[in-house]
mmCIF file of C-alpha atoms in Angstrom:
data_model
loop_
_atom_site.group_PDB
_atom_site.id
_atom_site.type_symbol
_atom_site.label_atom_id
_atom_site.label_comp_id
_atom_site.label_asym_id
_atom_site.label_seq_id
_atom_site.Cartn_x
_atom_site.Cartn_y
_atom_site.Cartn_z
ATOM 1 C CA UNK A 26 0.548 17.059 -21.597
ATOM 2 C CA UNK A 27 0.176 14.231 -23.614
ATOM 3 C CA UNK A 28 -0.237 11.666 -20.673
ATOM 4 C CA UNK A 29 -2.960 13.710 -18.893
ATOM 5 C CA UNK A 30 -5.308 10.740 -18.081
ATOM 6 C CA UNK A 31 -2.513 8.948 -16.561
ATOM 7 C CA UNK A 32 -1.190 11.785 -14.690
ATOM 8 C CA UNK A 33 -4.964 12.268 -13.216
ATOM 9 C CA UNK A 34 -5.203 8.427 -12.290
ATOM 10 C CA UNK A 35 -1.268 8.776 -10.319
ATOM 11 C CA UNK A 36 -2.675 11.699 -8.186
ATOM 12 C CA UNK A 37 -6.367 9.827 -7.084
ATOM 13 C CA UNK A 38 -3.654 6.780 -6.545
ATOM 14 C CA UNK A 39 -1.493 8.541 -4.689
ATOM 15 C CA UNK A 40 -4.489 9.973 -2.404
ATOM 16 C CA UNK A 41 -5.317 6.295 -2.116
ATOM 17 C CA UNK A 42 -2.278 5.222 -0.952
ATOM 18 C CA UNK A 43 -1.811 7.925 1.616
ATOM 19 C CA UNK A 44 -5.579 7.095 2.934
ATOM 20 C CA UNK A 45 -3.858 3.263 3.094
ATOM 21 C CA UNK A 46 -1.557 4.437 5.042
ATOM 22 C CA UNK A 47 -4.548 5.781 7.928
ATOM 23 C CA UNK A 48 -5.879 2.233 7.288
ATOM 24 C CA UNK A 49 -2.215 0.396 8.251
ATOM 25 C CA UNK A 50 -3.138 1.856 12.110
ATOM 26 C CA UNK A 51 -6.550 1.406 12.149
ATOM 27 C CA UNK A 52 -5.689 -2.053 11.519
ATOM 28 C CA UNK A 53 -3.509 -2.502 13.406
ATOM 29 C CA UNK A 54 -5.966 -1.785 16.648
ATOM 30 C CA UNK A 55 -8.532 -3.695 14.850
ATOM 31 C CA UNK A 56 -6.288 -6.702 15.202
ATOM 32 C CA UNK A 57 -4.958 -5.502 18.460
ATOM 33 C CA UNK A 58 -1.584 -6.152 16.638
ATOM 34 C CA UNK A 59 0.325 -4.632 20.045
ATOM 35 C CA UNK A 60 -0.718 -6.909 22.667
ATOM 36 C CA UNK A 61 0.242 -9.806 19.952
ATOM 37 C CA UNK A 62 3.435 -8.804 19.528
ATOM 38 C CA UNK A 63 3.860 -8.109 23.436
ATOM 39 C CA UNK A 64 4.784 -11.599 23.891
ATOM 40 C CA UNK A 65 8.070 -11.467 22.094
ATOM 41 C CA UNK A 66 11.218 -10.592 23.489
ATOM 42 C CA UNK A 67 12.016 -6.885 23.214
ATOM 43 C CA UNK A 68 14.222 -7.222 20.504
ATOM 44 C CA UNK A 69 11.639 -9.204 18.214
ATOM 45 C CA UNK A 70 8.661 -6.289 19.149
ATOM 46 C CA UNK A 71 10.874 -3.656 17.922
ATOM 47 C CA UNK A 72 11.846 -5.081 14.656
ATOM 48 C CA UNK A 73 8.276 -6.329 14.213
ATOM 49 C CA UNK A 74 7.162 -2.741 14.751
ATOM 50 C CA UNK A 75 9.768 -0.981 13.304
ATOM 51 C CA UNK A 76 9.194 -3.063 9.995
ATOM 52 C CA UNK A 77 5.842 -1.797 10.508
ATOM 53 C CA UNK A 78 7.025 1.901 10.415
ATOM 54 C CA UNK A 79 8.769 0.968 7.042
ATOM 55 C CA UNK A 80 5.975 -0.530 5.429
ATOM 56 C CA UNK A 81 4.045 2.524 6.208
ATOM 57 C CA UNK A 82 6.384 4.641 5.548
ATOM 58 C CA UNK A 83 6.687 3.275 1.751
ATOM 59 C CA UNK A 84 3.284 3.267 1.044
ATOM 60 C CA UNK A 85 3.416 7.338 2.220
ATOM 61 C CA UNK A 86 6.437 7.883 0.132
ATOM 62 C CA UNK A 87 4.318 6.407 -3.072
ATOM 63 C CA UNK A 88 1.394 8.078 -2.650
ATOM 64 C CA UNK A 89 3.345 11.689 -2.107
ATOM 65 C CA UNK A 90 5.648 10.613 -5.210
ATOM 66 C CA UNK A 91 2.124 10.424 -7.032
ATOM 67 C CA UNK A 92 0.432 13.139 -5.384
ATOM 68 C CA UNK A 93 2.846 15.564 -6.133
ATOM 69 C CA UNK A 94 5.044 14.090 -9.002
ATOM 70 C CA UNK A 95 2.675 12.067 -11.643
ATOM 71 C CA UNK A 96 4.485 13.546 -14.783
ATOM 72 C CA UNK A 97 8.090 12.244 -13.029
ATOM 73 C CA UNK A 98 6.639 8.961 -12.592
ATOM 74 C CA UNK A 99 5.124 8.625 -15.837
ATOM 75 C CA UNK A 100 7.468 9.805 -17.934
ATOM 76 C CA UNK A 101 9.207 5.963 -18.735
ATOM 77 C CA UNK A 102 12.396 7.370 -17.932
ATOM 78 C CA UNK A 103 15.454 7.395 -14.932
ATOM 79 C CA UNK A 104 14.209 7.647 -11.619
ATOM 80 C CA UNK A 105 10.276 8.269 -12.557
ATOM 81 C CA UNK A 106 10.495 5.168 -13.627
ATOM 82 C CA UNK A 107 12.028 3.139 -11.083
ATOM 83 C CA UNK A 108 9.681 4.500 -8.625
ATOM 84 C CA UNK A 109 6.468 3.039 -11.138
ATOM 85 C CA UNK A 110 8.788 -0.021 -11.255
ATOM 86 C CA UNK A 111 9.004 -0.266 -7.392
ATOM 87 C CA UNK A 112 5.375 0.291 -7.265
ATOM 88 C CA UNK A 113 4.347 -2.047 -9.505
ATOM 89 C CA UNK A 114 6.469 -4.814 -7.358
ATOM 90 C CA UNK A 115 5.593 -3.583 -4.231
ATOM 91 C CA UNK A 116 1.150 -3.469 -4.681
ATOM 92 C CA UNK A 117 1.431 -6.465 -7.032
ATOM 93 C CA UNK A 118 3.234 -8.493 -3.855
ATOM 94 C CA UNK A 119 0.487 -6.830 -1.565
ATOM 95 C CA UNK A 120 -1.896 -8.173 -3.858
ATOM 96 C CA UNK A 121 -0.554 -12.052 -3.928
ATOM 97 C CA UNK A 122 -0.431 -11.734 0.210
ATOM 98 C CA UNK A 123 -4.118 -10.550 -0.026
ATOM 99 C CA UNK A 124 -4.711 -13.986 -1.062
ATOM 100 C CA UNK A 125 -2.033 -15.908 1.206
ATOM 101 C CA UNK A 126 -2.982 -14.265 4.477
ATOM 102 C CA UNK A 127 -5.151 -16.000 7.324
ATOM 103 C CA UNK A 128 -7.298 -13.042 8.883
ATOM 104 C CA UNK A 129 -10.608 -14.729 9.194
ATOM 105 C CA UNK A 130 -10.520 -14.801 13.081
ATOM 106 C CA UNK A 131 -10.282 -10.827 12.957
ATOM 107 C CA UNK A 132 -12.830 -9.992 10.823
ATOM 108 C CA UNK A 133 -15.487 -10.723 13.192
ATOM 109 C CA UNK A 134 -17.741 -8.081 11.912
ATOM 110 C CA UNK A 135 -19.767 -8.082 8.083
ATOM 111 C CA UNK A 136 -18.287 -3.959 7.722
ATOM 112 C CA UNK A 137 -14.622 -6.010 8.559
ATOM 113 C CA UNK A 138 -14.833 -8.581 6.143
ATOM 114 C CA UNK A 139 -15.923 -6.313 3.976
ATOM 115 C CA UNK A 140 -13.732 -3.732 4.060
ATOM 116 C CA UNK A 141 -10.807 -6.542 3.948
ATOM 117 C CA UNK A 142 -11.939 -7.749 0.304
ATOM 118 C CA UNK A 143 -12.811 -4.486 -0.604
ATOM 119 C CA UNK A 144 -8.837 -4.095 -0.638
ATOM 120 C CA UNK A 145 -8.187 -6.428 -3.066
ATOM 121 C CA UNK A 146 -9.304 -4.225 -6.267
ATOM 122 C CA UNK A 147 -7.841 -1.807 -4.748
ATOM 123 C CA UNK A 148 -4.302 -3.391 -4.466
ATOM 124 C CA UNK A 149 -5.373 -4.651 -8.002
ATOM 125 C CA UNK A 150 -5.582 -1.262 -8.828
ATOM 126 C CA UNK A 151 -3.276 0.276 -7.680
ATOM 127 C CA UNK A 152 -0.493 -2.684 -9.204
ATOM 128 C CA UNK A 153 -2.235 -2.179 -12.699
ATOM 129 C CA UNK A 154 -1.495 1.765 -12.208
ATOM 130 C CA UNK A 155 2.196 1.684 -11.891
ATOM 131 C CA UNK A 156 2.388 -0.791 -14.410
ATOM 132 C CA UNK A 157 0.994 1.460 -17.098
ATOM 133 C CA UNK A 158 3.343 4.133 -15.537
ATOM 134 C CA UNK A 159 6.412 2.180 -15.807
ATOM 135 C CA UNK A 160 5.358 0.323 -19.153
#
């Protein structure tokens, strides 16, 4: 396997990513993100939460692709590739919200703030990861 490293770094990403996706929930109580969004109108909650789902949902689907798949998604080629692509968009966006998002007021605790800019190498990370894969 001539990619071995790389392969090695996909799977501890892909654990990452599925841990991320524990962290999407526990966030979302930290923020009490439900009763916020119990002041829209039905129709608004449900897309709001449903979008939610998806988000979540993507970040599970990377990390099983790299759990289970690192040689697919490092091989530079069909859809291994488009899947590093997609990754590569999708953390490096993460990353440029990191910067654009107004959470102060939640993180009222040190471990909070913390643990918020503790994600930023890791979305760093994790962008710089797929890029090697795709690249």
């Amino acid at each position: 396997m001539a990619n071995e490293p790389l392969h090695i770094v996909l799977q501890i990403a892909g654990i990452v990513q599925l841990g991320m996706v524990l962290l999407v929930f526990i966030s979302g109580r930290v923020t009490r993100k439900l009763d916020a969004v119990h002041i829209l109108p039905p129709v608004h909650r449900q897309m709001y939460l449903a979008y939610s789902l998806y988000v979540a949902g993507t970040i599970a689907a990377l990390g099983l692709f790299c759990t289970f798949f690192p040689e697919e998604i490092s091989s530079e080629e069909g859809l291994g590739r488009a899947v590093a692509i997609f990754g590569a968009i999708f953390w490096t966006g993460r990353l440029v919200l990191q910067f654009r998002y107004d959470i102060n007021s939640y993180l009222r605790k040190k471990w909070m703030r913390v643990g918020y800019q503790a994600l930023t190498p890791v979305f760093l990370g994790l962008a710089v990861v797929y890029i090697v894969a795709a690249f």
